[in-house]
Amino acid sequence: MPQVWKEEGSATRNFLISATVWLVVAMFVGLIAGLQLAFPDILRNILPESLRGITTFGRLRPLHTNGALFGWLLMATFGAHLYIVPKLCRTRLYSEPIGNLTLVLFNIAIVWAAMALLAGENQGKEYAELPWSLDMLIVVIFVLQSINIFGTIARRKDKQMYVSLWYVMASLLWGAVVYVIGNKIWDPWHNGAYQGISDAIATSFYIHNAVGMIFTPAGLAVAYYLIPLVAGKPIYGHRVSMAGFWLLAIGYPPIGVHHLILGPIPYWLESVSIAGGILLIFAVWTVLYNWYKTMQAGGWGRILTSVPGKFLFLGAIFYFITCIEGPLHALRTMQDIIHFTYWVVGHAHTPVLGAFSFFAWAFIYWGLPRLTGRMIYSQRLAHWHFWLTALGVIAMTMALRFAGVMQGTMWVHGGSFYSSIAPLMTYNIIRAISGAVIIIGQVVMVYNLYHTLRSAKTQKQTTTQVPARAAG
Amino acid sequence: MNRLSDNVAYLIGGILLTILLIGVNLTVILPLMDESLYKPSSRARPMSATEEKGFAIYKREGCWYCHSMQVRRTESDVKLWAGGNKELVSKPGDYVYMWPALWGTQRNGPDLMWVGSRGISVERQVEHLKDPRKFVPYSNMPSYDHLPEDELLALAEFIMSRKP
């Protein structure tokens, strides 16, 4: 086996580089799809006839969502976990070659998925569009990653299980259950579909929990690892960490069905999802309180002047916003107005593009220097990346929320549905502009990282920094 | 120091228990055991071969990202999508012949649950699919004039078959 496959830290580094590439691709696809909502004929005059069929909104949307969620966010957090877990266990990664193999298969899956989606392979299920054969490949990726993570944990030198480790394990185990149910992977004959409305119920379990029980714990693991290190203080409370984790474990699983509130499902099922949502407020505030006190102990000056600290701080605020908003959405009165509107699109971007991507970027700026022994090429550009992304995300999600409120109230009080379309133009243009600003931010990051990786080594590789957990 | 939170086996057990019990069991398996979800309603009809073909195209082109097929029991839904008739609020039994039910999550365009009863002919729907802005000036639907005629026809047949 070539030496590059075995080099310590190579898997994480390669994961982060690959994920960054998919991030830019997925964002660009999102921009083109979003532009078409404002200017539906924009590509007609540019593209040849043969390409028009694969660039409609309906073909590009799943490419954007799957690319951003799996290609960028899952890949980046998987990579981060391969670094965090060995550090917290005070041992080496179980197998660096398995890590690199996971990434090779992951990249094959993303390229294959992109081609399948462009070709119109679509099962008609959100985030579960991909055909059964690809689901199988994703299962293999999950299994390989699990072998690496659990193998490392089994060989740990430190008997303490720091809170990040719980979340890493949870994202894999919850992820497995959620993915199996959502894609109905035991049934290759029905394209992942259950019969009739039962499919809507199973799918709503999947689409919400894909975010809540895969990306949320995966992202929280990264934040819980970095916040004490950036603050230079142990995590505020061990029991608070436990409470936050188990409240999430109890509150999150049932809330998916809130996508169908007021729809054709049993009334009690709606109520269960609302109750879970309310519980989630406590779960999230517990976690945020823990982070807040840890950051406070470290000193705000220290947090807000470092690049990873900035990303973590704003990411936590996005997490706060999205997790107040979510439970409120689930209430029937809110759902009446904002369901089916752009508001939900704004809300959906806030956790995955706001919170968890910000944690992933924090890890990139924290981890790459330690993995490669190279200083970040330009701190100035890293701050530019932060500000462009922050402004873009805020402008985009707020524009979508305003558009959503307008849509929802016009449907309740207005005349025909069609009269609500034209006024959306302004918001769709703001959305496109802010999307472009976000992409410019990512290009700045890519430029910065490229020069970082090309520069000469200046410091010793991989220091052994581990956050301490507070007693009690 | 031997704490419960440091015991990996307990952690794995707890993690799996919560999702299986509260998630899968309560919100997937239990409702799916409800037989009324599978009993066809009075207005549910199996799709014809052409409609099946159209349904496949509807899925393939991602029409369902922008069009819901779900009249909720809210006032505005009944007003806009059921002509004020509460009988036409969607019921679980309406979807039994659809694998999967394309209930939709967004309305960039109109709801299509009962679009077939809005007095538009299949031929006119084909024209609309080819050039939406000829009919609705502000429409932001893509033009589907790149699809072959037989696919457009099947798609239009499926869409217009959505009626009580």
Coordinates of C-alpha atoms in Angstrom, one line a residue, chain B:
Chain B
M1 CA -13.5 7.2 37.8
N2 CA -16.3 5.0 36.6
R3 CA -19.2 7.0 35.4
L4 CA -22.3 6.0 33.5
S5 CA -21.5 8.6 30.8
D6 CA -18.1 6.9 30.2
N7 CA -19.6 3.5 29.5
V8 CA -19.7 3.0 25.7
A9 CA -22.2 0.1 25.8
Y10 CA -24.7 2.2 27.8
L11 CA -24.3 5.1 25.4
I12 CA -24.9 3.0 22.3
G13 CA -27.9 1.4 24.0
G14 CA -29.4 4.7 25.0
I15 CA -28.7 6.2 21.5
L16 CA -30.5 3.4 19.7
L17 CA -33.3 3.1 22.3
T18 CA -34.4 6.7 21.9
I19 CA -34.6 6.7 18.2
L20 CA -36.2 3.3 17.9
L21 CA -38.7 3.8 20.6
I22 CA -39.7 7.5 20.3
G23 CA -38.8 8.0 16.6
V24 CA -39.4 4.8 14.6
N25 CA -41.9 3.1 16.8
L26 CA -44.1 6.1 17.7
T27 CA -44.0 8.1 14.5
V28 CA -43.5 5.6 11.8
I29 CA -44.6 2.1 12.8
L30 CA -47.6 3.0 14.9
P31 CA -49.3 5.3 12.3
L32 CA -48.4 2.8 9.5
M33 CA -50.4 0.1 11.3
D34 CA -53.5 2.3 11.0
E35 CA -55.5 0.5 8.3
S36 CA -57.5 3.6 7.4
L37 CA -54.4 5.0 5.7
Y38 CA -54.6 2.2 3.1
K39 CA -58.3 2.1 2.4
P40 CA -59.0 3.9 -0.9
S41 CA -61.3 6.9 -0.6
S42 CA -64.4 7.2 -2.8
R43 CA -62.5 9.4 -5.2
A44 CA -59.2 7.4 -5.4
R45 CA -58.8 5.7 -8.8
P46 CA -55.9 3.5 -10.0
M47 CA -53.8 5.2 -12.7
S48 CA -54.1 4.2 -16.3
A49 CA -50.9 3.2 -18.2
T50 CA -50.6 6.7 -19.7
E51 CA -51.1 8.3 -16.3
E52 CA -48.5 6.0 -14.8
K53 CA -46.1 7.2 -17.5
G54 CA -47.0 10.8 -16.8
F55 CA -46.5 10.2 -13.1
A56 CA -43.0 8.9 -13.7
I57 CA -42.2 12.0 -15.8
Y58 CA -43.7 14.2 -13.0
K59 CA -41.3 12.6 -10.6
R60 CA -38.4 12.7 -12.9
E61 CA -38.6 16.4 -13.8
G62 CA -39.1 17.3 -10.1
C63 CA -42.5 19.0 -10.7
W64 CA -43.2 18.0 -7.0
Y65 CA -40.6 20.4 -5.7
C66 CA -42.8 23.4 -6.6
H67 CA -46.3 21.9 -6.7
S68 CA -48.0 20.3 -3.7
M69 CA -50.7 17.8 -4.0
Q70 CA -52.3 18.3 -0.6
V71 CA -55.3 20.4 0.3
R72 CA -55.0 21.1 4.0
R73 CA -57.9 21.7 6.3
T74 CA -57.0 25.4 6.7
E75 CA -59.4 28.1 5.5
S76 CA -57.0 29.4 2.9
D77 CA -56.3 26.0 1.4
V78 CA -60.0 25.2 1.2
K79 CA -60.6 28.6 -0.4
L80 CA -57.8 28.5 -2.9
W81 CA -57.6 24.8 -3.8
A82 CA -61.0 23.2 -3.2
G83 CA -63.2 26.0 -4.3
G84 CA -64.5 26.4 -0.8
N85 CA -65.7 22.8 -0.6
K86 CA -64.6 21.2 2.7
E87 CA -65.3 17.8 1.3
L88 CA -62.3 18.2 -1.0
V89 CA -59.8 18.4 1.8
S90 CA -57.2 15.7 1.3
K91 CA -57.8 12.4 3.0
P92 CA -55.2 9.6 3.5
G93 CA -57.3 7.3 1.2
D94 CA -56.9 9.7 -1.7
Y95 CA -53.3 8.7 -2.1
V96 CA -53.4 4.9 -2.0
Y97 CA -52.6 4.4 -5.7
M98 CA -49.6 6.8 -5.6
W99 CA -46.1 5.4 -4.9
P100 CA -44.9 7.6 -3.3
A101 CA -47.5 10.3 -2.4
L102 CA -46.1 13.5 -3.9
W103 CA -47.6 15.7 -1.2
G104 CA -45.0 18.4 -1.7
T105 CA -43.3 20.8 0.7
Q106 CA -43.4 24.1 -1.2
R107 CA -45.8 26.0 -3.4
N108 CA -43.8 27.9 -5.9
G109 CA -46.7 27.1 -8.2
P110 CA -50.3 26.2 -7.5
D111 CA -51.5 23.0 -5.6
L112 CA -52.4 20.3 -8.1
M113 CA -54.5 18.0 -5.9
W114 CA -57.7 18.8 -7.9
V115 CA -56.2 20.6 -10.9
G116 CA -58.2 18.3 -13.3
S117 CA -61.4 19.9 -12.3
R118 CA -60.4 23.4 -13.3
G119 CA -61.8 23.1 -16.8
I120 CA -58.5 22.9 -18.8
S121 CA -58.2 20.4 -21.6
V122 CA -55.2 18.1 -22.0
E123 CA -54.2 19.8 -25.2
R124 CA -54.3 23.2 -23.5
Q125 CA -52.2 21.8 -20.7
V126 CA -49.6 20.5 -23.2
E127 CA -49.4 24.1 -24.6
H128 CA -49.0 25.4 -21.1
L129 CA -46.2 23.0 -20.3
K130 CA -44.4 24.1 -23.5
D131 CA -44.8 27.8 -22.8
P132 CA -46.2 28.7 -19.4
R133 CA -45.7 32.4 -19.8
K134 CA -48.1 32.4 -22.7
F135 CA -50.9 31.7 -20.2
V136 CA -49.6 33.2 -16.9
P137 CA -47.3 36.2 -17.6
Y138 CA -45.5 36.1 -14.2
S139 CA -45.2 32.3 -14.1
N140 CA -41.7 31.1 -13.2
M141 CA -42.2 27.6 -14.3
P142 CA -39.6 26.2 -16.7
S143 CA -40.7 25.7 -20.3
Y144 CA -40.8 22.0 -21.2
D145 CA -40.8 22.3 -24.9
H146 CA -37.7 20.2 -25.0
L147 CA -39.7 17.1 -24.0
P148 CA -40.9 14.8 -26.8
E149 CA -44.6 15.1 -27.6
D150 CA -45.6 11.7 -26.2
E151 CA -44.1 12.6 -22.9
L152 CA -45.8 15.9 -22.8
L153 CA -49.1 14.3 -23.5
A154 CA -48.6 11.6 -20.8
L155 CA -47.6 14.3 -18.3
A156 CA -50.6 16.4 -19.1
E157 CA -52.9 13.4 -18.9
F158 CA -51.6 12.6 -15.5
I159 CA -51.9 16.2 -14.3
M160 CA -55.4 16.5 -15.6
S161 CA -56.5 13.2 -14.1
R162 CA -56.1 14.8 -10.6
K163 CA -59.8 15.4 -9.9
P164 CA -62.4 14.1 -7.4

